[in-house]
GROMACS .gro file of N, CA, C and O in nm:
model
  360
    1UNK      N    1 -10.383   5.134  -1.992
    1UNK     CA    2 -10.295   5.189  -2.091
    1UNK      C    3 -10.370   5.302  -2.162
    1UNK      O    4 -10.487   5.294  -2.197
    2UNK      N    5 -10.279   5.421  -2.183
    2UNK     CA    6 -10.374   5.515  -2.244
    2UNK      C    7 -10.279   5.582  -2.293
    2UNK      O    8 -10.162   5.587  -2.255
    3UNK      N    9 -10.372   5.676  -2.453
    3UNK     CA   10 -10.281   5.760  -2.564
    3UNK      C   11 -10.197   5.714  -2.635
    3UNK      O   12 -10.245   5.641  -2.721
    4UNK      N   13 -10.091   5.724  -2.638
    4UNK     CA   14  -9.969   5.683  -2.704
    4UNK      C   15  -9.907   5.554  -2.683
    4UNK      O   16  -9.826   5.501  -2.758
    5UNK      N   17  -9.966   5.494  -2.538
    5UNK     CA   18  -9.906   5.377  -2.533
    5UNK      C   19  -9.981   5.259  -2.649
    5UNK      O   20  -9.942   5.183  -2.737
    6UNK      N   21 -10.108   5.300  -2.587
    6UNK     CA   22 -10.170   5.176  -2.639
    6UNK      C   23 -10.202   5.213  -2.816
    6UNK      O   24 -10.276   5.125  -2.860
    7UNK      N   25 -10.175   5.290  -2.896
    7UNK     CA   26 -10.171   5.331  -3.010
    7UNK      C   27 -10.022   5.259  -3.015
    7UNK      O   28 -10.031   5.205  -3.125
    8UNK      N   29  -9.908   5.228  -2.973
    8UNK     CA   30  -9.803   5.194  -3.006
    8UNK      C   31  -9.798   5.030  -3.001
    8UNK      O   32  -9.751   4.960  -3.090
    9UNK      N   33  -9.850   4.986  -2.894
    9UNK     CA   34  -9.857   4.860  -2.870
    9UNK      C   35  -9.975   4.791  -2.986
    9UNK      O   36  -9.954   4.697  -3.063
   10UNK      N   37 -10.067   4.850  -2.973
   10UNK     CA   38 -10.177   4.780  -3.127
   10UNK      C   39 -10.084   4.816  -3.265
   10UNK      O   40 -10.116   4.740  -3.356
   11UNK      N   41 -10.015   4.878  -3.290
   11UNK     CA   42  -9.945   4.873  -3.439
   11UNK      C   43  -9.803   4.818  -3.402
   11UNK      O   44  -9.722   4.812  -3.495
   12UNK      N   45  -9.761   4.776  -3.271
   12UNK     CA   46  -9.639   4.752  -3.317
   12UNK      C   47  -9.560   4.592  -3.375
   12UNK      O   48  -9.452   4.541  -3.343
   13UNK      N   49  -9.666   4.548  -3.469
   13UNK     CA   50  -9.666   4.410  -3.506
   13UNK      C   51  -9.603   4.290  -3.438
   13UNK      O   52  -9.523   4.212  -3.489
   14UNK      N   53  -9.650   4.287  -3.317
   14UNK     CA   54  -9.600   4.148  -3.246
   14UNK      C   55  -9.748   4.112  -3.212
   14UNK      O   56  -9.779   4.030  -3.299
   15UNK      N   57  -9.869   4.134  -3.118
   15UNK     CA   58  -9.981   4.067  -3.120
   15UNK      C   59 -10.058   4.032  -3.164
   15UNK      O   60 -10.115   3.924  -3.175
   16UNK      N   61 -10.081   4.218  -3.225
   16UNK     CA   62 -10.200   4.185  -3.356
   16UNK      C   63 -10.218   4.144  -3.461
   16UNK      O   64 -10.321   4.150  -3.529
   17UNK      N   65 -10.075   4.074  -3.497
   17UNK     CA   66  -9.994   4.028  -3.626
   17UNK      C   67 -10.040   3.909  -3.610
   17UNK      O   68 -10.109   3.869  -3.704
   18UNK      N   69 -10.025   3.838  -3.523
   18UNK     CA   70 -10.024   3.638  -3.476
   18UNK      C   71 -10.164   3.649  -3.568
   18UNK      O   72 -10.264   3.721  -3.561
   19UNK      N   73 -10.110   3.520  -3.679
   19UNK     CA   74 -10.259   3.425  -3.719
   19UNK      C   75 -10.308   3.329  -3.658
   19UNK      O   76 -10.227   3.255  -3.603
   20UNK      N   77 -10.447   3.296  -3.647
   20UNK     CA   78 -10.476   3.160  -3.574
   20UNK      C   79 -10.406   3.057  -3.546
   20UNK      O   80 -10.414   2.999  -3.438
   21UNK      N   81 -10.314   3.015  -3.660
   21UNK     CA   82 -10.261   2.868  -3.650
   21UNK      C   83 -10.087   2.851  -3.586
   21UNK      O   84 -10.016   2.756  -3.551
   22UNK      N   85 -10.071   3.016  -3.599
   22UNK     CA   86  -9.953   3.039  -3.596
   22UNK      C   87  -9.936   3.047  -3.434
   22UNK      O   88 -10.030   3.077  -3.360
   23UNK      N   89  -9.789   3.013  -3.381
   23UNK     CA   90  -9.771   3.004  -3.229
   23UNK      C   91  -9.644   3.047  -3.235
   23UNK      O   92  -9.578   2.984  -3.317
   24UNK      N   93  -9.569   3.154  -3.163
   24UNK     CA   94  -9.442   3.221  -3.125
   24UNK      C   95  -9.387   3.123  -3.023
   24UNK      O   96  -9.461   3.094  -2.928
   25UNK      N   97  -9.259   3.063  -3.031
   25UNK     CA   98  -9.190   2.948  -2.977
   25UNK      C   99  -9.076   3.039  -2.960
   25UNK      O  100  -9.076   3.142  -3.027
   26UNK      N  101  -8.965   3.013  -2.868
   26UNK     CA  102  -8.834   3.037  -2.817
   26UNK      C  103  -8.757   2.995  -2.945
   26UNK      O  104  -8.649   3.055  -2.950
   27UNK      N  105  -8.776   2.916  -3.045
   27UNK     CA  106  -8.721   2.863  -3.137
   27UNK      C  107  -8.809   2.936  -3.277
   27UNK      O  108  -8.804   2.878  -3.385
   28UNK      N  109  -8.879   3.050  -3.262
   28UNK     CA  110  -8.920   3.094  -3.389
   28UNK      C  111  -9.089   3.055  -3.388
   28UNK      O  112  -9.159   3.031  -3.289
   29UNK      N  113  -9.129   3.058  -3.526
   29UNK     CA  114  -9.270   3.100  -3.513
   29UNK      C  115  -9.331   2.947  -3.558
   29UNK      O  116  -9.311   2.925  -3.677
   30UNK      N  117  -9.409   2.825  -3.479
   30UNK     CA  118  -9.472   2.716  -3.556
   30UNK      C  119  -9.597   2.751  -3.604
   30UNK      O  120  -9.652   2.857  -3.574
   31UNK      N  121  -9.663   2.636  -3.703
   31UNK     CA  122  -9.802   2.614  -3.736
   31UNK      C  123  -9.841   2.462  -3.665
   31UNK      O  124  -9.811   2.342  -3.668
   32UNK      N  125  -9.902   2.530  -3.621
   32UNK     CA  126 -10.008   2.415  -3.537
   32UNK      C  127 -10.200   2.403  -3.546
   32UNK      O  128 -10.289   2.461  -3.483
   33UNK      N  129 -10.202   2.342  -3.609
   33UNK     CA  130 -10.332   2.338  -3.627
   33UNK      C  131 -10.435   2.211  -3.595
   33UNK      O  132 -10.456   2.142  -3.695
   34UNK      N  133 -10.495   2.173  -3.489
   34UNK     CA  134 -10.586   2.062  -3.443
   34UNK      C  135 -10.664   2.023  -3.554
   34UNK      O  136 -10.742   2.091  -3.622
   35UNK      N  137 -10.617   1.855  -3.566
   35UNK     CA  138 -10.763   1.790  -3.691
   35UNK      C  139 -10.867   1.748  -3.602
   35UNK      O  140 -10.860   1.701  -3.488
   36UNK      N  141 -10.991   1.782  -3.697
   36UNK     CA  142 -11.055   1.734  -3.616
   36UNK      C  143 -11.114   1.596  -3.584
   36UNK      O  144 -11.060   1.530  -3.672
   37UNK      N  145 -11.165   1.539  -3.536
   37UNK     CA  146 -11.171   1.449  -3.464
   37UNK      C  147 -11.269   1.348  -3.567
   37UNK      O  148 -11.272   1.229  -3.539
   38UNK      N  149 -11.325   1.383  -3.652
   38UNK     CA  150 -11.414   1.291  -3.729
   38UNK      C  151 -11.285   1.230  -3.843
   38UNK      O  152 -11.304   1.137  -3.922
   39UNK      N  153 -11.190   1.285  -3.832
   39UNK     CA  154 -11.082   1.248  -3.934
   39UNK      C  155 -10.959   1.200  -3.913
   39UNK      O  156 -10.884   1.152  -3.999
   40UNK      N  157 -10.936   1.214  -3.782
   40UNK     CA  158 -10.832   1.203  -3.693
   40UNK      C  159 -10.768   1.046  -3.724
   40UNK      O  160 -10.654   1.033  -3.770
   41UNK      N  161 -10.847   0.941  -3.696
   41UNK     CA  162 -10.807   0.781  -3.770
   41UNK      C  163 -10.782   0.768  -3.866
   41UNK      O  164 -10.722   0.664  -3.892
   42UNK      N  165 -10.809   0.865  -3.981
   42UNK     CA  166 -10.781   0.831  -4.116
   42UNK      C  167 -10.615   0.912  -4.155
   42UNK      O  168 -10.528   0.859  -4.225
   43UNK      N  169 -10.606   1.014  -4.106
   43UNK     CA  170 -10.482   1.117  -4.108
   43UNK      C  171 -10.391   1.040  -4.040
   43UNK      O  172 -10.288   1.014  -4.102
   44UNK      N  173 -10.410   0.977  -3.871
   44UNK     CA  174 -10.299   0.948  -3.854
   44UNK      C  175 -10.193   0.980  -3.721
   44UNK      O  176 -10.091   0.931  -3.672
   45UNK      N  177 -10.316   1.126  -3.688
   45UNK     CA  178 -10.249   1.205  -3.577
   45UNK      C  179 -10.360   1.295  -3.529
   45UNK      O  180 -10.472   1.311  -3.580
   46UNK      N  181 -10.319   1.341  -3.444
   46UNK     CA  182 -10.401   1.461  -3.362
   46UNK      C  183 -10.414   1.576  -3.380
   46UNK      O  184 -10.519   1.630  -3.345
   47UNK      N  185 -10.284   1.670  -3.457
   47UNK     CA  186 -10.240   1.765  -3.505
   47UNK      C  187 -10.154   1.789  -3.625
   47UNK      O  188 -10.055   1.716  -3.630
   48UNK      N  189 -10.168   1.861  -3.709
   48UNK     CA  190 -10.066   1.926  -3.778
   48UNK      C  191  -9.942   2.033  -3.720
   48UNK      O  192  -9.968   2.134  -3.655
   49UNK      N  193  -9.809   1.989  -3.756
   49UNK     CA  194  -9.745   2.098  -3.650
   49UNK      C  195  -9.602   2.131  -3.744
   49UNK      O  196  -9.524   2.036  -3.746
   50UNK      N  197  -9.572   2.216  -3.798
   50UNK     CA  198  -9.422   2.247  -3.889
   50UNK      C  199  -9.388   2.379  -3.846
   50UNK      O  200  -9.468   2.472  -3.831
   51UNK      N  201  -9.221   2.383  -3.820
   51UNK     CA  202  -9.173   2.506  -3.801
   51UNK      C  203  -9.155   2.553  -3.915
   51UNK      O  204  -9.110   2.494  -4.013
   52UNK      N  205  -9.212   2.733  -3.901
   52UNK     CA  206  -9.224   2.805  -4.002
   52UNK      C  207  -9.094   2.879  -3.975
   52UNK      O  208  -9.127   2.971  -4.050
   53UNK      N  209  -8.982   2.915  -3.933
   53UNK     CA  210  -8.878   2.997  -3.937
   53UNK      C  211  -8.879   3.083  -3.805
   53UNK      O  212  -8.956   3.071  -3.710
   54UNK      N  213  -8.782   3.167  -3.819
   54UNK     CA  214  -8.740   3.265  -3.673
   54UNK      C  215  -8.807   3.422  -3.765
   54UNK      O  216  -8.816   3.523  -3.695
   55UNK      N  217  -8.840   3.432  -3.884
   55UNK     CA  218  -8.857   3.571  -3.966
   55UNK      C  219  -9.015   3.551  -3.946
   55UNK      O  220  -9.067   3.445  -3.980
   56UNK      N  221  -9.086   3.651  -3.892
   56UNK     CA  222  -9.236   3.632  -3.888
   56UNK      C  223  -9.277   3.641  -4.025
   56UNK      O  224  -9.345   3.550  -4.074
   57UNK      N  225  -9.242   3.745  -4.094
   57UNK     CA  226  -9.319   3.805  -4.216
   57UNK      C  227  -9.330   3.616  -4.400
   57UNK      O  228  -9.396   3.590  -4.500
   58UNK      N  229  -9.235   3.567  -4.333
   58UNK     CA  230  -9.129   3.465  -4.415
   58UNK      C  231  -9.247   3.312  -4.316
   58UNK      O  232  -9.260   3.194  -4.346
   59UNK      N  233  -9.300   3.385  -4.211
   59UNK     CA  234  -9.339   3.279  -4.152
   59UNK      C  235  -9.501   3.285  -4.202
   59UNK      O  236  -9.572   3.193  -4.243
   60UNK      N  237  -9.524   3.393  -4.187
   60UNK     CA  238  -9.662   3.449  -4.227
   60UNK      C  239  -9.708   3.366  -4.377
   60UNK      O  240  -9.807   3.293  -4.376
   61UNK      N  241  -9.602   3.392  -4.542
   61UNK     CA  242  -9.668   3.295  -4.612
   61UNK      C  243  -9.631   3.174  -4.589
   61UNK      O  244  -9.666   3.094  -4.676
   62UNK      N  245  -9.569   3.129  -4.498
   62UNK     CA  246  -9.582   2.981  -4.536
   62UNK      C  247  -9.694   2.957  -4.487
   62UNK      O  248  -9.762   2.874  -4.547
   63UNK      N  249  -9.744   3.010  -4.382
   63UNK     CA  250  -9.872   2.983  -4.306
   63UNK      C  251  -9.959   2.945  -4.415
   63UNK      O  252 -10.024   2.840  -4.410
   64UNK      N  253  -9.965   3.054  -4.550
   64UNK     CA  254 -10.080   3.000  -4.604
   64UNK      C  255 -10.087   2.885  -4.660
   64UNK      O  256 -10.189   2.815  -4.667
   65UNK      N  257  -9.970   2.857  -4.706
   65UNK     CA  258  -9.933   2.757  -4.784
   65UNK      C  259 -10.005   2.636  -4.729
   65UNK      O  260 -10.091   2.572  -4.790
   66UNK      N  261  -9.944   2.602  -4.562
   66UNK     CA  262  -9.984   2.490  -4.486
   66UNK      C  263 -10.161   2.504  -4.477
   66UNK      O  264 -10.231   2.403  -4.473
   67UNK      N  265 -10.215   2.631  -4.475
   67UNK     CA  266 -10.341   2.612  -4.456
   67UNK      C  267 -10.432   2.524  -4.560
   67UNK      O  268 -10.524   2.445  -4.535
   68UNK      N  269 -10.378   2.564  -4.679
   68UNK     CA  270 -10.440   2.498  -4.787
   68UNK      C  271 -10.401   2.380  -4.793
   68UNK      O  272 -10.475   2.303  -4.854
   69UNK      N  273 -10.308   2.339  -4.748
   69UNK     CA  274 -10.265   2.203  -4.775
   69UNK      C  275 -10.304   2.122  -4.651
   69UNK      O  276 -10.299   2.000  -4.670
   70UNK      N  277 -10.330   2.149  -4.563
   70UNK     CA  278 -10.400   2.092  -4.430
   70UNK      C  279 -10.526   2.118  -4.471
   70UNK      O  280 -10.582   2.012  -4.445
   71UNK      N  281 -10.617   2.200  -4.524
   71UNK     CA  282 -10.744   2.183  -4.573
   71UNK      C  283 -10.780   2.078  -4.656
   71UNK      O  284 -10.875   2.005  -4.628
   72UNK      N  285 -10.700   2.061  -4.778
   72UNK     CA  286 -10.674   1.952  -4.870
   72UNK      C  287 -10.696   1.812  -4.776
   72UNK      O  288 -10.801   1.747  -4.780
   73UNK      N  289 -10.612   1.785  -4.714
   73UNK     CA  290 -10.579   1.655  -4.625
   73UNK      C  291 -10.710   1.647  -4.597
   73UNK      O  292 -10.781   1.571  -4.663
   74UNK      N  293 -10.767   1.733  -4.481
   74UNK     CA  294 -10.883   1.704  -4.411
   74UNK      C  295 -11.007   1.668  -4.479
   74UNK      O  296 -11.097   1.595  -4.438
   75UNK      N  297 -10.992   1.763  -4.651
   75UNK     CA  298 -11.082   1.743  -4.707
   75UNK      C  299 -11.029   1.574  -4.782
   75UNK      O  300 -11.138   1.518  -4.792
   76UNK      N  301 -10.960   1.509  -4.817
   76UNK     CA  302 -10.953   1.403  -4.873
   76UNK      C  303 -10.969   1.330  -4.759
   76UNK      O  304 -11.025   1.224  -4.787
   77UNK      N  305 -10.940   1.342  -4.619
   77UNK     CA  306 -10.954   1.218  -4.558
   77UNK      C  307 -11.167   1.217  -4.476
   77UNK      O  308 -11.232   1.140  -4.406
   78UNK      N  309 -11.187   1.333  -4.538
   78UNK     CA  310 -11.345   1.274  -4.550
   78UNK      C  311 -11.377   1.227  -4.661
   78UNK      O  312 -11.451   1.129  -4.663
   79UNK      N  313 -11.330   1.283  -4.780
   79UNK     CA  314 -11.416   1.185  -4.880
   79UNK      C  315 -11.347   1.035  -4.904
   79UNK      O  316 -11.412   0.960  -4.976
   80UNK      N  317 -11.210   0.981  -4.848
   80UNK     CA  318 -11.196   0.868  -4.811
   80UNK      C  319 -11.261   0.763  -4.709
   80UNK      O  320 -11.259   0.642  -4.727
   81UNK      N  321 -11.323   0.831  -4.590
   81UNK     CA  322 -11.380   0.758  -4.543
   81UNK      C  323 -11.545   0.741  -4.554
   81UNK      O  324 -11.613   0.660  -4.492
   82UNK      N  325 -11.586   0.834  -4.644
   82UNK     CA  326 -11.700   0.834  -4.705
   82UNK      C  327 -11.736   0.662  -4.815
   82UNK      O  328 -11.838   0.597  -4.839
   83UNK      N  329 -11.544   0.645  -4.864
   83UNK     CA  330 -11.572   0.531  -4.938
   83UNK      C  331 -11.537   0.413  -4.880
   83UNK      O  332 -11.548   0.302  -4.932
   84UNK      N  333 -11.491   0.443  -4.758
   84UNK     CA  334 -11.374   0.291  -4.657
   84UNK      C  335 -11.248   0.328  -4.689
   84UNK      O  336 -11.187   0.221  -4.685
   85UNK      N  337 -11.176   0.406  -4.717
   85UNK     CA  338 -11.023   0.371  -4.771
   85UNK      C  339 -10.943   0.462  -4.593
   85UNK      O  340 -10.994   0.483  -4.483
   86UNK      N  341 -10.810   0.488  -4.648
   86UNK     CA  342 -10.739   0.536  -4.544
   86UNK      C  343 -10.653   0.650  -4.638
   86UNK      O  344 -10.655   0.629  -4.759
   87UNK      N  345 -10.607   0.723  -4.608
   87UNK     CA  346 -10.536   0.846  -4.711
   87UNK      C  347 -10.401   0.845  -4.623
   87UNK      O  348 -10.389   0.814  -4.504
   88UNK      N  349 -10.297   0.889  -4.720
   88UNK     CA  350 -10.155   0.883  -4.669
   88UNK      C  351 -10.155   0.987  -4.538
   88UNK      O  352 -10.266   1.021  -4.497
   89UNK      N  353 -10.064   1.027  -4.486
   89UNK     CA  354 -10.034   1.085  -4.412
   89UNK      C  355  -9.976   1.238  -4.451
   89UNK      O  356  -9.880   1.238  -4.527
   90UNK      N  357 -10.031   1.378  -4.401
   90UNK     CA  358 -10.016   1.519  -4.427
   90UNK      C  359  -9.842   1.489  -4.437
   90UNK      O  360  -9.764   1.582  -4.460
   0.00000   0.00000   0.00000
């Protein structure tokens, strides 16, 4: 690809747009994000996964939203098993 194409294709917000957690579905844009595995018994599951909408930009903040709040989780379900307990479910 060369000149104008590939100057069109890097700005034309469909690839370079995608965030890590974010995944383009036939049904709109999900968040999917893998727990990891030292926490995984206490959470409940394997993954975090919520549809964010068919509007990327509308999909984009919720993304953050879930990030912090899937950080939260991960971070309470280590310092729960730091003490023995089990923490609700994300």
């Amino acid at each position: 690809m060369t000149g104008t194409n590939q100057k069109r294709r890097a700005t034309s917000g469909k690839v370079t747009d995608m965030l890590q957690n974010m995944r383009k579905t036939p049904h709109g844009y999900q968040y999917r994000r893998v727990i990891p595995e030292d926490v995984r018994a206490q959470i409940g599951k394997r993954e975090f996964k919520k549809s964010l909408g068919k509007d990327f930009l509308k999909a984009k903040g919720l993304l953050a939203a879930l990030e912090v709040e899937s950080n939260a989780a991960i971070d309470r379900a280590r310092a729960a098993a730091e003490n023995g307990r089990s923490i609700e479910s994300y």
